[in-house]
């Protein structure tokens, strides 16, 4: 039975091949006629349809050799003894005699299989190929218009070139994207396209007759010449920026229109932190490992390798030391969205209780020749200190100081520098928002240090209660101040009478400290600094104020010098010797009674803010806009094009404005083109500033009241 199946398949394959060979010459002849009469594009369509028709016909003819045909062939050959139908019947439904006959027929077929393959129709194949090739040769060699065919670029002597404009018969644009994008080669008939940056563009144009010369004219003045080859005019270029262009020839084309090439730049990859869920994680006593998981995505794919930067900190306050190391990670998953995972060994990193472990992942995309990089947000693991670890199992424990709730000056500098490096990857609004957030941190830090000089908090929010607050990588000034208190104070820390009468509340940190410890308010702490240290701290606050102002306005570059100076002054304050002074009352200067309510305005400056001059719009653009509105005036299109190229980075849509200029250049008398260019110029002009609304006129009763006031002596 297996031998019979193989012979049947060979017969069906030969039937399909015969049908295909009989139809191919006629498909070739039809494609050649379409090429001669309709051009290359029509020929491609006809050839595709012809091949599909041949394949469909061959498949249908092959399926015609079904089981009934096989039974007829076997019965006609005599090898099946007219019992071929038993071969395809279910053996369970046959009686013993039929089963015996079926076995006999199979044995006969195994010994001598009849010839099932069809014979080659050599005569029919020869006639079809001769006829198809003859039609194709006649179509290619038949002259146009009854005259001998001549090359398009070399007309015969004495031949008069037809007058009139040229026409484009066919257009083709081929786009070869950069290899790193993984995009296939795109071939299209339309000359408008949206391509990836650095793609290679290939134009192929065909005119109804050969022009003297032809080129591609771009809106920025650049020209790309077209070269003739076998009747096609070819050109190549690399897409680097969005452009507008049109096909120009001599003689001129009958119809000229603008074509737009939009270039899509490769975006930088983005990194998202999957684990941990928050940027700040509080470690547990005795923790040995920390698991990190990231996801990186890109439009064209992320590189398989990434770099994990790990920074460990030691110390407290501004006296923090950093140790940074890097390790390579390999991602998993698809190239467009890779995942990176790693488990840190805290002991191997040298992380100590009270320190921080900061991790950040840096990835690259597949951009060539220089890949683009992106960094994830930093995630921080804060390990508990030694005191917290020792008292972790004790019940009723209290915190002697409030946890840190503001950043250190060094961390503000680090965040500002990181924001400056990410300027190109962030939108303008997002950049200003993040700079403002850093400025808020600077303000909180300035107010906190200012409390040690007896300054007010300027309405700042009070510290949150105890453990519900998020922690940071720098301890508070309160904590630093209390830690520095020793046992050599020369002043009494006993409680007041009211506190002595009131019994302490179990679990209250303030009551326990009031009875067994000592506390200082910020005003008292201000008296514990010598004048030189106070002046240094005051200078640090001034620098923080300047840095805060620049950060809140979205200028972190100008804020860095002030932030570094503030950090230097804070270092000087920490290294200064502390002197404990007695707390005395303020000594205010005497009041000059002669100046009170005297009306003397000497030395008072004007409070009016100076108005910043506003750059007026270019008068040439305003004049062009007015001329276009007159309906008869002609605008200087060359000057407008030069202005558009100079200010392309500031215009809402520079390419639309260039398209409007070029369209009016092509059709100077078109009213719609004039109105379109005028509308684009209106969008490009600066909007006038809103003016102060005039006060509404007074009514009769109000005017009577004003007259009564003026009438009084």
XYZ file of C-alpha atoms in Angstrom:
713
model
C 0.000 0.000 0.000
C 2.930 2.341 0.702
C 4.316 1.755 -2.788
C 0.938 2.651 -4.278
C 0.790 5.907 -2.287
C 4.248 6.979 -3.494
C 3.343 6.269 -7.116
C 0.127 8.277 -6.711
C 2.003 11.302 -5.296
C 4.539 11.239 -8.131
C 1.707 11.264 -10.649
C 0.081 14.301 -9.009
C 3.375 16.209 -8.849
C 4.048 15.543 -12.547
C 0.526 16.724 -13.440
C 1.094 20.009 -11.506
C 4.499 20.554 -13.143
C 3.110 19.993 -16.629
C 0.310 22.512 -16.034
C 2.777 25.068 -14.645
C 5.144 24.726 -17.616
C 2.247 25.136 -20.034
C 1.090 28.380 -18.359
C 4.419 30.119 -17.666
C 5.141 31.269 -21.258
C 1.744 32.942 -21.520
C 2.286 34.720 -18.175
C 5.683 35.906 -19.452
C 4.113 37.179 -22.671
C 1.411 39.068 -20.739
C 3.984 40.694 -18.429
C 6.107 41.772 -21.421
C 3.100 43.377 -23.117
C 2.207 45.191 -19.885
C 5.799 46.444 -19.549
C 5.721 47.885 -23.040
C 2.264 49.399 -22.827
C 1.839 50.367 -19.165
C 5.300 50.580 -17.602
C 7.228 48.683 -14.971
C 4.625 48.917 -12.207
C 1.822 47.507 -14.373
C 4.155 44.755 -15.587
C 4.913 43.718 -11.995
C 1.210 43.470 -11.231
C 0.460 41.437 -14.377
C 3.403 39.091 -13.752
C 2.284 38.492 -10.170
C -1.297 37.777 -11.228
C -0.100 35.446 -13.990
C 2.123 33.435 -11.654
C -0.653 33.126 -9.104
C -3.065 31.957 -11.818
C -0.585 29.323 -13.051
C -0.020 28.066 -9.511
C -3.757 27.870 -8.815
C -4.422 26.023 -12.093
C -1.585 23.555 -11.432
C -2.923 22.839 -7.942
C -6.453 22.266 -9.286
C -5.232 19.892 -12.006
C -3.123 17.952 -9.495
C -6.102 17.539 -7.202
C -8.058 16.146 -10.177
C -6.030 12.948 -9.851
C -8.167 11.769 -6.959
C -9.013 8.277 -5.653
C -11.535 7.582 -8.367
C -8.901 8.339 -11.014
C -6.493 5.964 -9.282
C -9.117 3.196 -9.181
C -9.788 3.628 -12.901
C -6.085 3.467 -13.700
C -5.588 0.316 -11.658
C -8.655 -1.398 -13.075
C -7.730 -0.469 -16.643
C -4.198 -1.866 -16.197
C -5.593 -5.260 -15.100
C -3.285 -5.523 -12.093
C -6.158 -5.020 -9.638
C -8.511 -7.548 -11.301
C -11.312 -4.928 -11.125
C -11.026 -4.919 -7.344
C -9.280 -1.548 -6.822
C -12.176 -0.281 -4.720
C -11.278 -2.879 -2.059
C -7.939 -1.165 -1.495
C -9.612 1.971 -0.137
C -12.400 0.274 1.834
C -12.361 -0.281 5.593
C -10.960 -3.771 6.277
C -13.368 -4.288 9.212
C -16.407 -4.000 6.902
C -15.165 -6.601 4.361
C -16.183 -10.268 4.414
C -13.510 -12.996 4.409
C -13.641 -13.413 0.639
C -13.194 -9.676 0.046
C -10.343 -9.515 2.508
C -8.598 -12.379 0.738
C -9.074 -10.676 -2.626
C -7.715 -7.401 -1.183
C -4.616 -9.179 0.089
C -4.120 -10.804 -3.299
C -4.371 -7.447 -5.119
C -1.879 -5.799 -2.783
C 0.604 -8.600 -3.308
C 0.199 -8.259 -7.079
C 0.810 -4.504 -6.917
C 3.911 -4.988 -4.800
C 5.374 -7.324 -7.440
C 4.410 -5.269 -10.471
C 3.231 -1.661 -9.988
C 1.572 -0.281 -13.144
C 2.872 2.961 -14.610
C 0.794 5.814 -13.121
C 2.925 8.811 -14.105
C 1.644 10.941 -16.957
C 3.667 11.335 -20.121
C 5.269 14.661 -20.953
C 3.265 16.521 -23.630
C 6.335 17.564 -25.560
C 4.414 18.929 -28.504
C 2.118 21.085 -26.405
C 5.020 22.388 -24.308
C 7.019 23.286 -27.424
C 4.114 25.166 -28.980
C 3.325 27.083 -25.779
C 6.892 28.209 -25.220
C 7.415 29.168 -28.836
C 4.214 31.183 -28.852
C 4.913 32.920 -25.524
C 8.493 33.817 -26.425
C 7.424 35.090 -29.827
C 4.846 37.399 -28.275
C 7.390 38.664 -25.727
C 10.021 39.375 -28.387
C 7.534 41.149 -30.613
C 6.370 43.299 -27.677
C 9.917 44.292 -26.802
C 11.056 44.913 -30.359
C 7.986 46.583 -31.776
C 8.799 50.285 -32.401
C 6.780 53.084 -30.829
C 4.592 55.083 -33.197
C 5.761 53.098 -36.274
C 9.331 54.547 -36.200
C 12.526 52.661 -35.494
C 13.328 52.551 -31.801
C 16.271 54.679 -30.669
C 17.918 55.059 -27.280
C 16.195 57.638 -25.116
C 19.399 59.516 -24.433
C 20.646 59.651 -28.061
C 17.960 60.824 -30.498
C 18.839 60.347 -34.185
C 20.159 63.209 -36.204
C 17.453 65.340 -37.648
C 14.808 63.921 -35.331
C 12.625 66.652 -33.874
C 11.965 66.247 -30.108
C 8.254 66.589 -29.340
C 7.398 69.892 -27.743
C 5.458 70.248 -24.528
C 5.961 69.408 -20.861
C 7.206 66.081 -19.597
C 5.178 63.512 -17.689
C 6.255 60.970 -15.129
C 5.333 57.471 -16.239
C 6.461 55.593 -13.114
C 8.117 56.365 -9.787
C 9.762 54.070 -7.301
C 11.372 54.793 -3.939
C 13.462 52.164 -2.164
C 14.220 52.545 1.553
C 17.080 50.551 3.083
C 16.829 51.039 6.848
C 20.012 50.853 8.983
C 20.949 47.285 9.934
C 20.526 47.932 13.655
C 16.782 48.622 13.209
C 16.078 45.135 11.828
C 13.536 46.561 9.356
C 13.234 44.958 5.887
C 13.874 46.822 2.663
C 10.800 48.813 1.601
C 9.972 49.535 -2.050
C 7.005 51.788 -2.865
C 5.627 53.841 -5.727
C 4.820 56.915 -3.634
C 7.584 59.487 -3.176
C 6.328 60.497 0.294
C 7.706 58.352 3.087
C 8.373 58.159 6.792
C 11.745 56.487 7.341
C 14.180 55.801 10.131
C 17.165 58.087 10.577
C 20.263 57.240 8.463
C 18.201 55.170 6.004
C 19.526 54.913 2.444
C 17.029 56.216 -0.132
C 17.088 55.184 -3.798
C 14.878 56.912 -6.386
C 14.002 55.429 -9.785
C 11.953 57.652 -12.122
C 10.767 57.088 -15.679
C 9.604 59.894 -17.989
C 7.476 59.640 -21.106
C 10.483 60.916 -23.044
C 14.079 61.629 -22.158
C 14.684 65.056 -20.534
C 17.857 67.044 -21.029
C 18.595 66.795 -17.321
C 16.656 66.142 -14.138
C 17.251 66.562 -10.413
C 15.577 66.551 -7.003
C 15.155 70.039 -5.541
C 15.025 70.190 -1.707
C 13.439 73.010 0.258
C 16.760 74.027 1.843
C 18.276 74.760 -1.568
C 20.167 71.490 -1.983
C 19.974 69.706 -5.340
C 20.409 65.972 -5.974
C 21.065 65.190 -9.670
C 19.346 62.257 -11.383
C 21.431 60.008 -13.655
C 19.958 58.106 -16.604
C 20.434 54.333 -16.854
C 18.476 52.127 -19.267
C 15.671 54.638 -19.522
C 15.394 55.111 -15.730
C 16.640 58.187 -13.871
C 18.294 57.197 -10.610
C 19.540 58.976 -7.471
C 20.600 57.984 -3.951
C 20.773 59.824 -0.641
C 20.855 59.252 3.132
C 17.939 60.451 5.286
C 19.286 62.571 8.119
C 16.635 65.271 8.667
C 13.006 65.849 7.572
C 12.908 67.510 4.154
C 10.566 68.602 1.396
C 11.504 68.026 -2.231
C 10.124 67.983 -5.749
C 11.190 66.529 -9.098
C 12.559 69.151 -11.505
C 13.550 68.565 -15.132
C 14.372 70.367 -18.364
C 11.950 70.633 -20.132
C 9.716 71.211 -17.125
C 7.209 68.687 -15.865
C 3.543 69.190 -16.590
C 2.674 68.664 -12.908
C 5.021 69.454 -10.053
C 4.104 68.681 -6.476
C 5.955 68.635 -3.193
C 6.880 65.383 -1.494
C 7.626 65.030 2.196
C 10.219 62.801 3.853
C 9.748 62.464 7.609
C 12.756 61.099 9.468
C 12.105 59.236 12.718
C 15.048 59.527 15.078
C 16.092 56.583 17.201
C 14.860 57.134 20.742
C 17.045 56.463 23.729
C 16.151 53.359 25.738
C 14.106 53.615 28.929
C 14.711 51.673 32.142
C 12.064 50.803 34.725
C 12.680 49.392 38.189
C 10.567 46.300 38.846
C 11.983 45.338 42.250
C 12.091 46.921 44.763
C 8.747 48.666 44.449
C 9.969 51.916 46.072
C 13.151 53.892 45.590
C 13.990 53.734 49.310
C 13.983 50.393 51.108
C 14.548 50.007 54.858
C 16.704 46.989 55.562
C 16.148 44.507 58.333
C 18.696 43.619 61.033
C 20.937 40.843 59.799
C 19.934 41.195 56.143
C 22.515 39.571 53.865
C 21.057 39.825 50.329
C 19.151 42.334 48.224
C 17.349 41.370 44.983
C 17.131 43.838 42.095
C 15.056 43.518 38.908
C 14.933 46.001 36.013
C 13.187 46.176 32.630
C 14.710 48.068 29.688
C 12.774 48.857 26.499
C 13.709 50.490 23.193
C 12.082 50.979 19.801
C 14.752 48.985 17.939
C 16.146 46.768 20.671
C 18.277 46.889 23.806
C 21.781 45.427 23.969
C 22.035 42.133 25.832
C 24.659 43.481 28.231
C 24.145 46.173 30.875
C 26.178 47.721 33.670
C 25.005 47.772 37.280
C 26.567 50.567 39.356
C 26.613 49.926 43.111
C 27.589 52.636 45.607
C 28.023 51.928 49.317
C 28.145 54.723 51.890
C 29.668 54.884 55.332
C 29.437 57.608 57.934
C 26.733 60.114 58.806
C 25.789 63.689 58.082
C 28.146 65.419 55.689
C 31.047 63.147 56.671
C 30.088 60.366 54.279
C 32.519 58.253 52.278
C 31.518 56.558 49.055
C 32.743 53.360 47.394
C 31.516 52.603 43.879
C 31.893 49.424 41.886
C 30.458 48.201 38.599
C 29.405 44.782 37.383
C 28.165 43.466 34.035
C 24.705 41.904 33.721
C 23.146 39.871 30.905
C 19.468 40.407 30.095
C 16.789 37.949 29.097
C 13.699 38.158 26.934
C 13.024 39.937 23.648
C 15.380 42.621 22.368
C 12.686 45.318 22.543
C 12.017 44.614 26.266
C 14.841 42.950 28.150
C 14.844 42.147 31.837
C 17.866 42.246 34.118
C 17.986 40.635 37.546
C 20.721 40.329 40.161
C 20.968 39.504 43.846
C 23.545 41.542 45.785
C 25.655 39.978 48.514
C 25.784 42.758 51.120
C 28.684 41.222 53.010
C 30.814 41.018 49.856
C 30.024 44.667 49.088
C 31.259 45.720 52.541
C 27.922 47.237 53.554
C 27.890 48.087 57.254
C 25.018 48.845 59.648
C 23.938 52.448 59.366
C 25.121 52.712 55.742
C 23.342 52.824 52.402
C 23.597 50.668 49.288
C 22.642 52.601 46.124
C 22.095 50.726 42.844
C 21.572 52.074 39.341
C 21.406 50.201 36.011
C 22.854 51.584 32.769
C 21.744 50.055 29.444
C 22.601 50.636 25.770
C 20.606 50.243 22.600
C 21.747 48.901 19.218
C 22.221 52.280 17.555
C 25.243 52.434 15.258
C 27.935 53.691 15.220
C 27.504 55.036 18.768
C 24.869 53.374 20.966
C 22.614 55.515 23.136
C 22.643 54.957 26.872
C 20.052 55.373 29.603
C 20.140 55.004 33.375
C 17.462 53.879 35.734
C 16.433 55.793 38.824
C 18.546 55.063 41.863
C 17.220 52.598 44.425
C 18.544 52.807 47.986
C 18.769 50.130 50.650
C 19.164 51.720 54.095
C 20.627 49.309 56.619
C 19.656 49.812 60.280
C 22.294 51.145 62.668
C 24.003 49.188 65.424
C 21.676 50.523 68.134
C 18.592 49.519 66.189
C 20.032 46.062 65.547
C 20.832 45.524 69.248
C 17.393 46.610 70.431
C 15.386 45.044 67.598
C 13.934 42.330 69.872
C 13.256 44.603 72.855
C 9.698 45.626 73.575
C 8.736 49.171 74.417
C 11.816 50.651 72.780
C 11.734 54.340 71.876
C 13.486 56.538 69.405
C 15.568 59.259 70.986
C 15.661 61.423 67.838
C 13.389 62.010 64.935
C 14.402 60.159 61.743
C 15.988 62.101 58.903
C 13.421 63.650 56.592
C 15.477 65.891 54.361
C 18.399 65.386 52.030
C 22.009 66.367 52.701
C 23.742 69.117 50.761
C 25.965 66.550 49.076
C 22.928 64.597 47.863
C 21.398 67.765 46.415
C 24.591 68.343 44.418
C 24.547 64.734 43.183
C 20.900 65.015 42.100
C 21.518 68.320 40.301
C 24.499 66.911 38.385
C 22.493 63.810 37.426
C 19.645 66.032 36.186
C 22.074 68.045 34.031
C 23.358 64.852 32.402
C 19.782 63.796 31.588
C 18.742 67.146 30.052
C 18.710 65.867 26.455
C 16.601 62.824 27.320
C 13.920 64.822 29.203
C 11.211 67.112 27.951
C 11.428 70.777 28.908
C 8.493 70.621 31.334
C 9.777 67.447 33.007
C 13.242 68.979 33.367
C 11.883 72.110 35.071
C 9.642 70.010 37.351
C 12.525 67.840 38.559
C 14.741 70.906 39.058
C 11.968 72.517 41.111
C 11.712 69.358 43.253
C 15.444 69.540 44.002
C 14.961 73.219 44.853
C 12.260 72.246 47.378
C 14.739 69.845 49.018
C 17.268 72.676 49.137
C 14.717 74.932 50.820
C 13.894 72.325 53.495
C 17.605 71.857 54.202
C 18.165 75.619 54.403
C 15.304 76.096 56.855
C 16.551 73.220 58.986
C 20.024 74.709 59.293
C 18.524 78.154 59.764
C 16.801 77.009 62.958
C 20.229 76.780 64.573
C 20.605 80.514 64.020
C 17.223 81.277 65.554
C 15.507 81.918 62.213
C 11.828 81.246 61.644
C 10.644 78.336 59.520
C 8.855 80.543 56.922
C 5.736 78.440 57.211
C 7.549 75.178 56.444
C 5.812 71.954 57.293
C 6.679 70.464 60.655
C 8.526 67.165 60.833
C 6.261 64.150 60.521
C 5.760 61.940 63.543
C 8.469 59.348 64.340
C 8.503 56.144 62.312
C 5.925 57.088 59.681
C 8.434 59.369 57.983
C 10.544 58.243 55.012
C 14.227 58.213 55.754
C 17.086 59.594 53.703
C 20.755 59.130 53.257
C 21.703 61.970 55.618
C 20.806 62.388 59.301
C 19.071 65.506 60.509
C 20.820 68.388 62.029
C 18.954 67.685 65.249
C 20.356 64.191 65.398
C 23.845 65.426 64.753
C 23.536 68.109 67.351
C 22.219 65.772 70.038
C 24.810 63.143 69.290
C 27.551 65.672 69.813
C 26.368 66.576 73.312
C 28.643 65.094 75.897
C 28.552 64.801 79.624
C 30.678 67.897 80.165
C 27.818 70.412 79.880
C 28.021 73.136 82.419
C 24.268 73.768 82.570
C 21.448 72.003 84.285
C 19.178 69.558 82.373
C 16.662 68.919 85.070
C 12.978 68.994 84.313
C 10.624 71.841 85.188
C 8.157 71.793 87.965
C 5.246 70.946 85.750
C 7.092 68.066 84.206
C 8.063 66.776 87.594
C 4.471 66.733 88.776
C 3.225 64.896 85.704
C 4.106 61.191 85.620
C 5.777 59.950 82.416
C 3.694 58.140 79.849
C 4.931 54.682 78.939
C 6.228 54.623 75.338
C 6.400 58.417 74.906
C 9.842 59.438 73.679
C 9.473 63.060 74.791
C 8.488 62.195 78.393
C 11.298 59.689 78.767
C 13.821 62.188 77.427
C 12.433 64.918 79.680
C 12.920 62.774 82.799
C 16.089 60.817 82.056
C 17.788 62.793 79.261
C 18.136 66.376 78.113
C 16.623 68.392 75.267
C 17.449 71.650 73.539
C 15.240 73.762 71.367
C 16.612 75.370 68.249
C 16.680 78.862 69.701
C 18.888 77.627 72.556
C 21.128 75.805 70.071
C 21.716 79.120 68.334
C 23.494 80.447 71.467
C 25.931 77.514 71.505
C 27.919 78.745 68.500
C 30.735 81.249 68.571
C 30.423 84.321 66.348
C 32.840 82.996 63.726
C 30.958 79.689 63.413
C 27.642 81.549 63.252
C 29.002 83.736 60.452
C 30.170 80.677 58.528
C 26.796 78.987 58.935
C 25.076 82.217 57.866
C 27.226 82.274 54.718
C 26.207 78.661 54.013
C 22.539 79.645 54.313
C 23.077 82.525 51.874
C 24.593 80.147 49.335
C 21.708 77.710 49.860
C 19.277 80.566 49.210
C 20.969 81.369 45.886
C 21.110 77.715 44.875
C 17.424 77.311 45.755
C 16.446 80.251 43.561
C 18.266 78.882 40.525
C 16.883 75.375 41.011
C 13.297 76.593 41.386
C 13.665 78.423 38.051
C 14.942 75.332 36.229
C 18.616 76.354 36.029
C 20.626 73.648 37.831
C 23.882 74.632 36.068
C 23.806 78.087 37.691
C 22.855 76.533 41.056
C 25.869 74.193 41.310
C 28.476 76.866 42.221
C 26.310 78.091 45.113
C 25.623 74.519 46.269
C 29.335 73.668 46.318
C 30.109 76.810 48.324
C 27.377 75.917 50.810
C 28.885 72.435 51.199
C 32.290 73.948 51.881
C 30.904 76.250 54.588
C 29.063 73.325 56.220
C 32.340 71.411 56.365
C 33.957 74.384 58.128
C 31.129 74.498 60.661
C 31.514 70.789 61.421
C 35.250 71.150 61.957
C 34.905 74.238 64.165
C 35.363 73.973 67.926
C 32.057 74.158 69.812
C 31.787 76.716 72.597
C 28.903 76.626 75.081
C 27.720 80.075 76.113
C 25.211 81.163 78.634
C 21.836 81.970 77.271
C 21.166 85.718 77.529
C 18.434 87.933 76.302
C 18.671 89.836 73.023
C 20.300 93.270 73.013
C 18.334 95.369 70.555
C 19.559 98.775 69.372
C 17.839 101.767 70.956
C 14.830 103.135 69.162
C 15.307 106.527 67.549
C 12.211 108.393 68.738
C 12.908 111.293 66.402
C 12.239 109.158 63.311
C 8.952 107.693 64.462
C 5.990 108.955 62.404
C 8.094 111.791 61.099
C 7.290 111.234 57.425
C 10.981 111.164 56.461
C 11.308 109.107 53.259
C 15.051 109.503 52.922
C 16.781 106.267 51.965
C 13.616 104.533 50.777
C 13.978 102.999 47.311
C 11.253 102.514 44.734
C 9.516 99.169 44.891
C 8.621 99.123 41.210
C 10.129 96.150 39.412
C 11.957 96.936 36.166
C 10.262 95.638 33.026
C 12.395 93.327 30.944
C 12.573 94.385 27.298
C 10.760 92.049 24.931
C 12.277 91.181 21.597
C 9.946 92.484 18.882
C 9.038 90.167 16.005
C 11.038 90.332 12.816
C 9.590 93.248 10.800
C 10.243 91.401 7.531
C 7.962 88.548 8.632
C 5.250 90.983 9.715
C 5.512 92.776 6.377
C 5.297 89.477 4.467
C 2.212 88.510 6.459
C 0.579 91.845 5.627
C 1.482 91.599 1.919
C -0.054 88.140 1.683
C -3.276 89.505 3.153
C -3.531 92.296 0.582
C -4.211 89.824 -2.209
C -1.967 91.582 -4.719
C 1.331 92.163 -2.924
C 4.161 89.688 -3.527
C 6.188 88.422 -0.570
C 9.914 87.750 -0.734
C 9.877 83.945 -0.678
C 13.673 83.625 -0.626
C 13.886 85.787 2.505
C 11.103 83.766 4.109
C 12.896 80.510 3.304
C 16.147 81.792 4.831
C 14.306 82.960 7.950
C 12.593 79.568 8.260
C 15.928 77.733 8.098
C 17.484 80.000 10.750
C 14.565 79.634 13.164
C 13.571 76.033 12.437
C 14.314 74.967 16.017
C 11.853 77.513 17.490
C 8.929 77.129 15.078
C 5.920 74.952 15.995
C 6.134 73.056 12.672
C 9.030 74.206 10.517
C 8.351 71.684 7.753
C 4.762 72.866 7.255
C 5.977 76.445 6.889
C 8.595 75.329 4.350
C 5.905 73.396 2.444
C 3.684 76.483 2.298
C 6.602 78.591 0.972
C 7.505 76.040 -1.709
C 3.877 75.572 -2.759
C 3.472 79.311 -3.281
C 6.747 79.327 -5.198
C 5.323 76.658 -7.537
C 1.891 78.346 -7.876
C 2.422 82.110 -7.399
C -1.118 83.018 -8.321
C -2.949 80.463 -6.178
C -5.067 82.166 -3.490
C -5.289 79.036 -1.373
C -1.490 78.805 -1.285
C -1.254 82.450 -0.172
C -3.757 81.924 2.627
C -2.003 78.751 3.754
C 1.369 80.538 3.952
C -0.240 83.468 5.777
C -1.738 81.093 8.344
C 1.653 79.423 8.901
C 3.325 82.822 9.371
C 0.687 83.791 11.934
C 1.557 80.684 13.957
C 5.250 81.586 13.740
C 4.777 85.161 14.996
C 5.147 85.832 18.727
C 1.941 86.394 20.618
C 1.513 89.826 22.214
C 1.597 89.934 25.979
C -1.778 90.310 27.708
C -2.491 93.879 28.772
C -3.989 95.079 32.022
C -7.752 95.427 31.704
C -9.083 98.930 32.080
C -11.257 99.630 35.081
C -14.925 99.818 34.290
C -16.519 103.252 34.378
C -18.299 104.211 37.586
C -22.071 104.377 37.669
C -24.106 107.382 38.809
C -24.055 106.481 42.517
C -20.317 105.819 42.503
C -19.606 109.092 40.732
C -21.744 110.945 43.285
C -19.714 109.376 46.079
C -16.421 110.412 44.455
C -17.668 113.973 43.956
C -18.657 114.129 47.618
C -15.138 113.093 48.662
C -13.539 115.788 46.519
C -15.954 118.421 47.810
C -14.870 117.925 51.434
C -12.239 120.408 52.662
